[in-house]
Each structure stands twice: as C-alpha cells, then as structure tokens.
CSV table of C-alpha atoms in Angstrom, one decimal:
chain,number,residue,atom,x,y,z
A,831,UNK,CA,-17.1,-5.7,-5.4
A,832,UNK,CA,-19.7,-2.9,-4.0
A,833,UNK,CA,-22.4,-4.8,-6.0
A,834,UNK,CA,-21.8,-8.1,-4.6
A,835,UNK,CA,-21.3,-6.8,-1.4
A,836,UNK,CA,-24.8,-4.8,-1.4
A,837,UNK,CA,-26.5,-7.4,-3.4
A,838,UNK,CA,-27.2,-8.8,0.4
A,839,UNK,CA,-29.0,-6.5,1.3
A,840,UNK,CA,-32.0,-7.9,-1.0
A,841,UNK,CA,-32.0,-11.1,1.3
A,842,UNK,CA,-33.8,-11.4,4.1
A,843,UNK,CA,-30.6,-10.6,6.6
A,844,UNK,CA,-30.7,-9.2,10.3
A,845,UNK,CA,-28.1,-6.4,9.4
A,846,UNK,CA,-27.9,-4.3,6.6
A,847,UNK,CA,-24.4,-3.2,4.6
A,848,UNK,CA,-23.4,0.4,3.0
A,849,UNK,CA,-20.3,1.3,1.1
A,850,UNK,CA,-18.3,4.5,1.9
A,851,UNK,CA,-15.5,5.3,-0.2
A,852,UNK,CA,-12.5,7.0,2.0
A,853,UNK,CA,-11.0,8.4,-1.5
A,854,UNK,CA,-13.6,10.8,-1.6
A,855,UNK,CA,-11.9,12.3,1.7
A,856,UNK,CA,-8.6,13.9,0.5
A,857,UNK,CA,-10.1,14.4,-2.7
A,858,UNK,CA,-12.1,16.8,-1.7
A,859,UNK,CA,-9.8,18.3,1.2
A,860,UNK,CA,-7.2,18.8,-1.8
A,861,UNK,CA,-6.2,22.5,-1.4
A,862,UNK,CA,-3.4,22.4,-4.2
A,863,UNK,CA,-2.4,19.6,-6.2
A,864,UNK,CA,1.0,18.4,-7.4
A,865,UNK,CA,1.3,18.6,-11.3
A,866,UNK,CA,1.8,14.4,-11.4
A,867,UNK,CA,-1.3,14.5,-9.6
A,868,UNK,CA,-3.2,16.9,-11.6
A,869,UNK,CA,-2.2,14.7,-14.8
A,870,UNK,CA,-3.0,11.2,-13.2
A,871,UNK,CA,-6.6,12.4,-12.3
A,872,UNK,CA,-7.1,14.0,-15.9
A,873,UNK,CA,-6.2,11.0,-17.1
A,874,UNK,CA,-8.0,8.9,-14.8
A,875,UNK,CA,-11.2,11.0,-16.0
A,876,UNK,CA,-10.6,10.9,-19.9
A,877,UNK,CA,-9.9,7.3,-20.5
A,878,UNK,CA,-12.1,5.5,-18.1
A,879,UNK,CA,-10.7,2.2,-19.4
A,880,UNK,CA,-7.5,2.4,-17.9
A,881,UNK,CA,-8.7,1.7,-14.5
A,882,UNK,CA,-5.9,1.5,-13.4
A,883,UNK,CA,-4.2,4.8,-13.4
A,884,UNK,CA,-7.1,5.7,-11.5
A,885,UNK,CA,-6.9,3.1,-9.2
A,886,UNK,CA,-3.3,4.2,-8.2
A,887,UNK,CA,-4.6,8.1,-8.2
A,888,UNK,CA,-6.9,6.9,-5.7
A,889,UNK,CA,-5.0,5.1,-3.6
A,890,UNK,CA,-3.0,8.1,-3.1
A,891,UNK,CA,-5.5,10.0,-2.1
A,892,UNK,CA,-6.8,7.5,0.9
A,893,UNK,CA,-2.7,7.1,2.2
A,894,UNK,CA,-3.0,11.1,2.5
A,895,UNK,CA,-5.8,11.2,4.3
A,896,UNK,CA,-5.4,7.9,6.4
A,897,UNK,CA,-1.3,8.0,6.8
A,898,UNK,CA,-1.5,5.0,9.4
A,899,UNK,CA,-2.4,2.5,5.9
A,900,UNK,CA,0.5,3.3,4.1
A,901,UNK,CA,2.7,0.7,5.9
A,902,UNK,CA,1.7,-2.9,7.2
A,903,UNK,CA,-0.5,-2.9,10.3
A,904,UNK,CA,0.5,-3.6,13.7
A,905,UNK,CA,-1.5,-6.3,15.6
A,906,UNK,CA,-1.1,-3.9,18.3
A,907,UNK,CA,-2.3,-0.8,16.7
A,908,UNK,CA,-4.6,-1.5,14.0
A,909,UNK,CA,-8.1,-0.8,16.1
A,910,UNK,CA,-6.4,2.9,17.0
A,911,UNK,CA,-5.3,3.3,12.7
A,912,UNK,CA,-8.7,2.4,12.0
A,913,UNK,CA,-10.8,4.4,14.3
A,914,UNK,CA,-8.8,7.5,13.4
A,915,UNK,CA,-9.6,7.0,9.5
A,916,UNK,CA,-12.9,6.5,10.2
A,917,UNK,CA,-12.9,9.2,12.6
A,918,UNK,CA,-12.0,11.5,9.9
A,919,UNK,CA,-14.0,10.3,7.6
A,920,UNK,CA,-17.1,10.9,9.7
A,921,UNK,CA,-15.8,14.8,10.4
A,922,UNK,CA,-15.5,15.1,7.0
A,923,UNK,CA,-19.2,14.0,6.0
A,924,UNK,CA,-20.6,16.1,8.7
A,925,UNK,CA,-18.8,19.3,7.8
A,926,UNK,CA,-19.9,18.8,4.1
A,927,UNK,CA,-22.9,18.3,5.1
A,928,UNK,CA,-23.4,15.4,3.4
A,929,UNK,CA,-24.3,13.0,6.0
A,930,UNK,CA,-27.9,12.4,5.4
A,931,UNK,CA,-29.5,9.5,6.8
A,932,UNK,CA,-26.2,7.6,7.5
A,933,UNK,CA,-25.0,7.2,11.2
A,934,UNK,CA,-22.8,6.1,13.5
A,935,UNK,CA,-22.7,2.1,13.3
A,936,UNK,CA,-20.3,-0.7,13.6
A,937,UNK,CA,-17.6,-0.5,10.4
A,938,UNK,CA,-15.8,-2.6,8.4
A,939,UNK,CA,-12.7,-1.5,6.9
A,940,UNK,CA,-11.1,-3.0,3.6
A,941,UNK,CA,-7.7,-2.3,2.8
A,942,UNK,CA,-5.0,-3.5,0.6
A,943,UNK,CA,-2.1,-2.9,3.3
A,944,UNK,CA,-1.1,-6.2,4.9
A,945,UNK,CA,-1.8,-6.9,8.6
A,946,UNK,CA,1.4,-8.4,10.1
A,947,UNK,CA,1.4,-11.9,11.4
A,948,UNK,CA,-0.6,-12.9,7.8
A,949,UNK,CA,-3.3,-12.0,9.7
A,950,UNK,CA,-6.8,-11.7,6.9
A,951,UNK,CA,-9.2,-9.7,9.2
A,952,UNK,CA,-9.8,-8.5,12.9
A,953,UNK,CA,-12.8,-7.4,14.9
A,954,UNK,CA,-13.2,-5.7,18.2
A,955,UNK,CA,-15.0,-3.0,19.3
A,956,UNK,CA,-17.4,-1.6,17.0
A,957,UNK,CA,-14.4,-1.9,14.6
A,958,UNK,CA,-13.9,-4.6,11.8
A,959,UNK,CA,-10.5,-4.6,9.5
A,960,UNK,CA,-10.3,-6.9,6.6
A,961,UNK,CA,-6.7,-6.7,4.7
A,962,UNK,CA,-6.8,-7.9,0.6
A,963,UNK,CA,-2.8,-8.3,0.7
A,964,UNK,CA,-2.6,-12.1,0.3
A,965,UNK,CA,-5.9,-13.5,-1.0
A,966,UNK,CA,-4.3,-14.4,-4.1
A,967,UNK,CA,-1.9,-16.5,-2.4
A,968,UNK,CA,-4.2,-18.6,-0.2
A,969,UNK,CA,-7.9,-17.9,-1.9
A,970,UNK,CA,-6.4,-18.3,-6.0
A,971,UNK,CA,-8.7,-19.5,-7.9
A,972,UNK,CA,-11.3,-18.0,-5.9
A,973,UNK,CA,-11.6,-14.2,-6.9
A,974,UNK,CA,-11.0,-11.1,-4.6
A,975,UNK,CA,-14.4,-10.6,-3.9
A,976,UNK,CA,-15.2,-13.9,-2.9
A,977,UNK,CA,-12.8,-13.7,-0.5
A,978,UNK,CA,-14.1,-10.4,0.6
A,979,UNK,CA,-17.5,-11.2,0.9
A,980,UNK,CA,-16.7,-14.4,3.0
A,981,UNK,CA,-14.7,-12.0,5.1
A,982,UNK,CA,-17.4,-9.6,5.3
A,983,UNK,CA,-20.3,-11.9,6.3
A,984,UNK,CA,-17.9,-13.6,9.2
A,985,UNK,CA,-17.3,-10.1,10.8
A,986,UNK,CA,-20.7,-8.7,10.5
A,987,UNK,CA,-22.3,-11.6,13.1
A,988,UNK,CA,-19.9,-10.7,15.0
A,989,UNK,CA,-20.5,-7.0,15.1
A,990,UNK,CA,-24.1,-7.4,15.3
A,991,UNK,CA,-24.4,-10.4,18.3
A,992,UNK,CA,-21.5,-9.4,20.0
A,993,UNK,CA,-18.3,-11.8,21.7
A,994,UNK,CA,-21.1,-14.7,21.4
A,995,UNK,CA,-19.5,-15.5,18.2
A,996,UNK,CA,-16.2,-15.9,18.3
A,997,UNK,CA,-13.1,-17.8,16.4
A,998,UNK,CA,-12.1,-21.6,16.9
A,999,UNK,CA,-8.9,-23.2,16.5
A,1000,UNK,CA,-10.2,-26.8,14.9
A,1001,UNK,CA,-10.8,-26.2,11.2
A,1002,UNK,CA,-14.4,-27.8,10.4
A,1003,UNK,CA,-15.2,-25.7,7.3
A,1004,UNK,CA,-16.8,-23.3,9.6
A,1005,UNK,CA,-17.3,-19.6,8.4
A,1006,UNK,CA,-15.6,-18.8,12.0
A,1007,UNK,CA,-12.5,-21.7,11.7
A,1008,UNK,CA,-9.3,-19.8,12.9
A,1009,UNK,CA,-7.5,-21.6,10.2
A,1010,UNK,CA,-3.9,-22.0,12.1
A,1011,UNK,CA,-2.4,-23.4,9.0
A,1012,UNK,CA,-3.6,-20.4,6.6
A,1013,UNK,CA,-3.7,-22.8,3.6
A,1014,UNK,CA,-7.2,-24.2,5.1
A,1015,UNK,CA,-8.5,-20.5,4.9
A,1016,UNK,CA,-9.8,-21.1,1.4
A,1017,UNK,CA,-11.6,-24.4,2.9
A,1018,UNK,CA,-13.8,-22.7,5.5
A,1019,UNK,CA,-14.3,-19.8,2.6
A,1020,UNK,CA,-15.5,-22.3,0.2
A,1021,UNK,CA,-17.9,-24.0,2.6
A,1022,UNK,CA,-19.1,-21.4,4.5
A,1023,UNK,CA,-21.5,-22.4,7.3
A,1024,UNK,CA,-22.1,-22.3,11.1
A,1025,UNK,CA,-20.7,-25.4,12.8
A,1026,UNK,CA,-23.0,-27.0,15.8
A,1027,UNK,CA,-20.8,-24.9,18.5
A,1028,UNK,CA,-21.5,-21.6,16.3
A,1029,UNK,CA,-24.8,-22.2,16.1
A,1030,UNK,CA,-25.7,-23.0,19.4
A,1031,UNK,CA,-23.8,-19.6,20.9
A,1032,UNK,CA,-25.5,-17.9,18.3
A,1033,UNK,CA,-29.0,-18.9,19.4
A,1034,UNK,CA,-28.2,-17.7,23.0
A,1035,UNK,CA,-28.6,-13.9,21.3
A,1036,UNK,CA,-30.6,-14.4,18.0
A,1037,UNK,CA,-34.0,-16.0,17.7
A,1038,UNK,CA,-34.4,-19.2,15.0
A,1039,UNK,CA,-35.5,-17.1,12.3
A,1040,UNK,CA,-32.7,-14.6,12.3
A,1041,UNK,CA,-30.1,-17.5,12.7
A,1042,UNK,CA,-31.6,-19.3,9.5
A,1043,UNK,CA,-31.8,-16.0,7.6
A,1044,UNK,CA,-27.6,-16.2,8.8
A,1045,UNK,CA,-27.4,-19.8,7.6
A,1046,UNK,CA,-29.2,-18.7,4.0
A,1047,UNK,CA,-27.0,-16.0,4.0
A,1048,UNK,CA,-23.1,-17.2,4.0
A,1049,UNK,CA,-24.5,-20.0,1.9
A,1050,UNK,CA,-24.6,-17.9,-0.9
A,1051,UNK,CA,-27.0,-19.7,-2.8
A,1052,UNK,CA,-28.6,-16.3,-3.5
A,1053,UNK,CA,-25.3,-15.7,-5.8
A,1054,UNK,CA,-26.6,-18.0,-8.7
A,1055,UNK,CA,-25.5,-18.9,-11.7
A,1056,UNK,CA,-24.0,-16.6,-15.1
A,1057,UNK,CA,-26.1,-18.4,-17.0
A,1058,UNK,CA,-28.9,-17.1,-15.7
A,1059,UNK,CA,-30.4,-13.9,-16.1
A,1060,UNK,CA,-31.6,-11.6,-13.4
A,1061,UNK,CA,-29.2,-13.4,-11.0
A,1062,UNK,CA,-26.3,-11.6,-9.2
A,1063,UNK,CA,-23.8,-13.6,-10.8
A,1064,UNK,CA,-25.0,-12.8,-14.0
A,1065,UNK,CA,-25.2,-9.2,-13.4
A,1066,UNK,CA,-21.6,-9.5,-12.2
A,1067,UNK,CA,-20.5,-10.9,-15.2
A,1068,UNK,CA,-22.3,-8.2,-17.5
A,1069,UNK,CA,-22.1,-5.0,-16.0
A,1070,UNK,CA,-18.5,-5.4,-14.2
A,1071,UNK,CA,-17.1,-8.1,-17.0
A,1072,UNK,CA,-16.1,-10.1,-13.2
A,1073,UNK,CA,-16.5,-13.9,-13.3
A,1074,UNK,CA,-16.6,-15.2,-9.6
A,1075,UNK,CA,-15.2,-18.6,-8.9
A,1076,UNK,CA,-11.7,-17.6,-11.3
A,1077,UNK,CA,-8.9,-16.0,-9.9
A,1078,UNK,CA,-10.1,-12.2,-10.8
A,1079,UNK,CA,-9.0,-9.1,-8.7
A,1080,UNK,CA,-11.0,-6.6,-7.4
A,1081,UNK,CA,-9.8,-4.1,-9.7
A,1082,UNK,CA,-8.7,-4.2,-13.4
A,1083,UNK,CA,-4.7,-4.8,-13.4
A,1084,UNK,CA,-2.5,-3.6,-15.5
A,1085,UNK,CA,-2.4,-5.8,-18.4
A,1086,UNK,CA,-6.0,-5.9,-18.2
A,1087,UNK,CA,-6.4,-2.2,-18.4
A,1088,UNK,CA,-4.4,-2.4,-21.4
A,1089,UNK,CA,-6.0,-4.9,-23.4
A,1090,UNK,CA,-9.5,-2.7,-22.4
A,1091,UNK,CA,-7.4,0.5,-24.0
A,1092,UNK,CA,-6.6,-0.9,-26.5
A,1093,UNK,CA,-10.3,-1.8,-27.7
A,1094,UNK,CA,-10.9,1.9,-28.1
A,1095,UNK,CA,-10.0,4.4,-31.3
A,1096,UNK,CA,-7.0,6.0,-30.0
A,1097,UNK,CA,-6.0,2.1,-29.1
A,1098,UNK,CA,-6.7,0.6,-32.2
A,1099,UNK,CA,-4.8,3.4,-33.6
A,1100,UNK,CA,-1.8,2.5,-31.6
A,1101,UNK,CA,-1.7,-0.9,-32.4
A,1102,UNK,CA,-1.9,0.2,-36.3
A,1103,UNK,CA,1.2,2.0,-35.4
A,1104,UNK,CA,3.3,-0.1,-33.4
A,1105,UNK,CA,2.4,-3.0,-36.2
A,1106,UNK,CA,3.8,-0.8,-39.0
A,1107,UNK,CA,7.0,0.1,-36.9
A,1108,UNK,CA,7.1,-3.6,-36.0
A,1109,UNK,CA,6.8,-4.7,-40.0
A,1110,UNK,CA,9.5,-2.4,-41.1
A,1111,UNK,CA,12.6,-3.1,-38.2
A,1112,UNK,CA,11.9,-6.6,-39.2
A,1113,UNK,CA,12.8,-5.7,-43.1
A,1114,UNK,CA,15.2,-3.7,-41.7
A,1115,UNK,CA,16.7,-6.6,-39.9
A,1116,UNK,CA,16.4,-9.1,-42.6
A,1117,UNK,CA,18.3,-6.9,-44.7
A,1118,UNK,CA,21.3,-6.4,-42.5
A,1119,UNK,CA,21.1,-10.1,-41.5
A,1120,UNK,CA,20.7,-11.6,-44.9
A,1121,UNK,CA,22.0,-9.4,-48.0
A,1122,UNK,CA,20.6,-11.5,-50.2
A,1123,UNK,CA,17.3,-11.3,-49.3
A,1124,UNK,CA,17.9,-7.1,-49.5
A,1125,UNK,CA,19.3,-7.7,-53.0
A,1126,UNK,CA,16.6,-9.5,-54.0
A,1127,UNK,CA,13.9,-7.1,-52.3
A,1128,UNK,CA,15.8,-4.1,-54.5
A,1129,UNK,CA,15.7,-6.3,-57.6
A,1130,UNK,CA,12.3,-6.8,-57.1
A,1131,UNK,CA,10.4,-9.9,-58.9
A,1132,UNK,CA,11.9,-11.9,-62.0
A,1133,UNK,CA,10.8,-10.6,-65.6
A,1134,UNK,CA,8.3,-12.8,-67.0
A,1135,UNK,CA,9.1,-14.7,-70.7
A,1136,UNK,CA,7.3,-14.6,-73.9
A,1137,UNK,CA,6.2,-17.9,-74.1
A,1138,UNK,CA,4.5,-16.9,-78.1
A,1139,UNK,CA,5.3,-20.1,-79.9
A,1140,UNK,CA,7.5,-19.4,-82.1
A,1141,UNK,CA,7.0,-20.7,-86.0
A,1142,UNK,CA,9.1,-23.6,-85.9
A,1143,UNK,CA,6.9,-25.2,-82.9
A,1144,UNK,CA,3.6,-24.1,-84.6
A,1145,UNK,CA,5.1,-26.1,-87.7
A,1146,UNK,CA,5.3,-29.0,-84.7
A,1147,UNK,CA,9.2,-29.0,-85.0
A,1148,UNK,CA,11.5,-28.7,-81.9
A,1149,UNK,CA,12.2,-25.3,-81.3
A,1150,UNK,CA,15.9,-24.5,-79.5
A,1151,UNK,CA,14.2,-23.1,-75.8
A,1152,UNK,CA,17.3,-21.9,-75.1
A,1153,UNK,CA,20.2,-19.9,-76.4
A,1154,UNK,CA,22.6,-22.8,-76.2
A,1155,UNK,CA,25.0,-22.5,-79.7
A,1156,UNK,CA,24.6,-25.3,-82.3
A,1157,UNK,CA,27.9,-26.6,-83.6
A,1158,UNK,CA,28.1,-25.9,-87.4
A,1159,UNK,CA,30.0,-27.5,-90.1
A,1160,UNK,CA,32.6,-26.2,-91.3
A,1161,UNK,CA,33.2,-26.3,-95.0
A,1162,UNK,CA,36.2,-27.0,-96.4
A,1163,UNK,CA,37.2,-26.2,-100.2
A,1164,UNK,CA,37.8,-29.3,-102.1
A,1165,UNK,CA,39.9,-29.1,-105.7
A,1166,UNK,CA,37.4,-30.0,-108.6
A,1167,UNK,CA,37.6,-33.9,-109.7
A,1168,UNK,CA,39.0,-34.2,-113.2
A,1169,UNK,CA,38.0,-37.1,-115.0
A,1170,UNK,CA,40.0,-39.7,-115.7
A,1171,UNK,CA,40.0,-42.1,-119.1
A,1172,UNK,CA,38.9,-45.4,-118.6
A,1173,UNK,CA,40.8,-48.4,-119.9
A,1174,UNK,CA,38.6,-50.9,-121.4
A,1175,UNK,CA,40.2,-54.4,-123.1
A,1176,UNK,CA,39.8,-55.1,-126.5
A,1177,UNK,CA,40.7,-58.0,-127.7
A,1178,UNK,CA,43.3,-58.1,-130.6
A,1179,UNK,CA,41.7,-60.0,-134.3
A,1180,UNK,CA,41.1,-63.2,-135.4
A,1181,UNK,CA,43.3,-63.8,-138.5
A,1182,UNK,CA,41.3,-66.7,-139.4
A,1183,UNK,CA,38.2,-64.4,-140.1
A,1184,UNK,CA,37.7,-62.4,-142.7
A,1185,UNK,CA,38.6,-58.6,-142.6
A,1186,UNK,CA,35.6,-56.8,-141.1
A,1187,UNK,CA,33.9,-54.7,-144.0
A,1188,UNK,CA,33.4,-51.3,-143.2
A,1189,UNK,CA,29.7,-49.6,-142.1
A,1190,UNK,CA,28.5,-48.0,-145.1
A,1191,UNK,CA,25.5,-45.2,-143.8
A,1192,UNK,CA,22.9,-45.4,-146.4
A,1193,UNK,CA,22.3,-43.2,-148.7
C-alpha cells in the first residue's frame, strides 16, 4: 500500500505524500516486554512469510501507544484521538532525533478501527482520518488499497485548498459524492473525477494547471497495466505479489500467510509430515472399518502359479488345470468262463448206401 500510495509522488501533483509508521512508536518506547510479546516479535523476525504474526505484533504496539484506536471512533471525538497520536508521534521523532527534514504538515491517518455511523473517512482541521473497517463490504472486488488511495486523493484537495472543496449529497460519480446510500461508495471510487460544481470551487483557489494536474491525478491512468513492465501496476504485482482491481487486503491474511509458509523448507517439511500422519490414520481407519481389507493388507498379495506346461499339454493333450478328482472304475472280479461243449447235428445213415470204408493212411 506505501508504494501505491508514494508512487504519486512521480506525477506532476500540487502536494506531495510521506508515510510514517506509528508502530515504530511503542516499539521503541518498550521498556520491558511481556514474554508472548517477546515470542511474537521473534517470530515475526525469523519467518518473514508469516506476515501475519507480525501484522498482529504490530498492531499491538500502535493500540499501546495510541489507546484512543483500540475501540470504534466517536464522530464526536475522533479529531481529539487523532491529534493526540499524532501528537505523540511527533514528540517521539523529535526526542530521537530522528526528525530530519520532515515537519509539521496536514496528516492523514489510516486505521483499521471502525468510525461509528459507517462513516469511511473525515477531514477537518489539518487532520484527515481514513478507517479500512468495512472496505470489503462496500468496495469487494476492488482491493484495500484501491479503496485507500481513492480515499487518500479525496482528503488531500481538501487539506491543501481548504473548505473550497467540500462533500455533496447527489451521487454523480464524483471523487467528493457523500454517498448517502454507502453501496454507491464503490461508484464514485471507480470513477473518480471532479464533477462541474467541484471543479468550479476548486478553480476559485487553484490555478488551471494545478486543477488538471488534480484531474490526471484521481484518474489514475498513471496506475497502468500488469502487463506492462516499468508501470506501477506491474511493480505491484511483482515486488508485493498485490493484483489491484481483485478483492486483495492490504496485508497478507491468514490463510495467505500460510500457503506463503508453507513454500519454505521447514514448510515443505511440515506438509511431508502431516501427509504421512494423514496416510497412516487412514489405514488405520480402514482397518477398523473394514476387517477384511486389514486381513487382506496382513496377508499381503496372492502367491503366483507355475504356469510350466506340464508334459501332457506339450504332448497337445488336455491337461486336468485343476485338482478336481476323476471318477475311476472300479474293478470287479469276475469267475473264469469254462467252456462249454458244443452240440452239433449229425445226421443218422443211409441204409441204402453202402457201409463207408474206413481211411487207410498210406504207407
């Protein structure tokens, strides 16, 4: 968010933006730490990927040293909350004599802590507060910085040209439409420009060259385009890993800053872990739930079968595959035959013939 923020300061503008980080206050005001503290921070510091442990570290610190934005902000009391942080704040850059070549100037301060009334940001007095509680609900699926720089660029004319610009109630798309019905907030955020009446109270206080420098400006033309190199969207989407026109936070969430973790070694070796454990409960539960799937894991695989041919199929006859029993006959002991004498006719002789002479072998 810094970066898009700063990135203005490239065009030609009539005002010029810094970042201060309040954090950096009670961080270095710290005279003993809690032990929960101590362990947040050294974690914060060793794994830079989990942003967001340090986010939350930080946080702490800016409640401490700015109590009044640790509950939502009174319409009533939120110039007096801000002034005192940023009272304190400059105390604590002039004792540390770190002050340098920064002074005294009109502020804007962004906060997470909600403004009551749904209120997105005020302005009076030198003073701008800008609350990030609900972008998400009206701005989604415009990011967090979209929203902030929209935000920004609408205070900052007022801060620099005074109560000449000022909110109106019709919505027109207008970078200053009071947006009654907070739904149309994301309308005048998208379009971003000066209506006629802006304009024309602008020019009472700015000269035509500063007013289109303004116009240029909350365009945002000078954004371009990821797919360009050398633009600020592009940069954006490299160095920060922040695509604008999605609904992206400002800071890496939780399950963001866990997928980041767990791209690094001691991740990776996490997730090795936590698969194994994952593998073996599901075995575990398998068994109980089916114990015939645990039998057959403990039996392990089927023994293979010679398939050799044996010699009755290499002689081509049908081999018995299986042990199935083949009926065999039984043999039964039979009495020997005894042969019996045959009967044959003869009939009795002729006594009309002569006596039959008998054979006579030769000699």
């Amino acid at each position: 968010m810094a970066y898009l923020l700063l990135a203005q300061n490239k065009q030609e503008t009539p005002f010029q933006f810094e970042m201060h980080h309040y954090w950096m206050v009670q961080n270095h005001n710290l005279a003993a730490d809690r032990p929960i503290e101590r362990i947040t921070r050294t974690v914060s510091d060793r794994l830079p990927r989990w942003r967001y442990l340090e986010r939350l570290h930080k946080a702490q610190l800016e409640r401490r040293a700015a109590p009044g934005f640790a509950q939502p902000i009174s319409h009533n009391d939120w110039h007096k909350i801000a002034k005192g942080a940023l009272d304190t704040y400059d105390r604590w850059t002039e004792s540390k004599k770190r002050n340098g070549d920064s002074q005294p100037c009109p502020s804007i301060v962004i906060t997470e802590t909600p403004i009551e009334g749904n209120y997105f940001s005020l302005c009076d007095d030198g003073i701008a507060l800008i609350s990030l509680a609900n972008w998400r609900r009206f701005f989604s699926p415009s990011s967090a910085a979209e929203f902030v720089l929209s935000a920004s660029q609408r205070v900052a004319l007022r801060l620099v040209y005074g109560d000449e610009i000022r909110n109106h109630n019709p919505t027109r798309g207008c970078i200053w439409d009071f947006c009654q019905n907070l739904a149309d907030a994301k309308v005048s955020c998208t379009l971003a420009y000066l209506c006629e009446t802006c304009e024309a109270n602008l020019r009472k206080v700015a000269e035509q060259k500063q007013i289109d420098e303004v116009k240029q400006l909350i365009s945002n033309a000078w954004i371009g385009d990821t797919g360009k190199i050398g633009t600020v969207a592009y940069d954006l989407k490299k160095l920060y890993a922040q695509d604008l026109h999605r609904a992206s936070a400002h800071h890496v969430g939780l399950w963001s800053a866990i997928k980041s973790g767990m791209k690094s070694d001691a991740g990776k070796l996490v997730l090795d872990v936590l698969k194994s454990a994952g593998t073996a409960l599901l075995v575990v539960f398998l068994a109980l739930k089916f114990p015939d799937v645990s039998r057959l894991i403990k039996s392990g695989p089927p023994e293979k079968k010679d398939v050799t041919p044996t010699p009755a199929a290499a002689a081509g006859l049908q081999a018995n595959p299986s042990p199935i029993s083949v009926p065999v006959p039984i043999l039964v002991p039979v009495p020997l035959a005894v042969p019996l004498p045959i009967l044959v006719p003869v009939p009795a002789p002729d006594p009309a013939l002569p006596p039959a002479e008998p054979l006579s072998r030769a000699p």
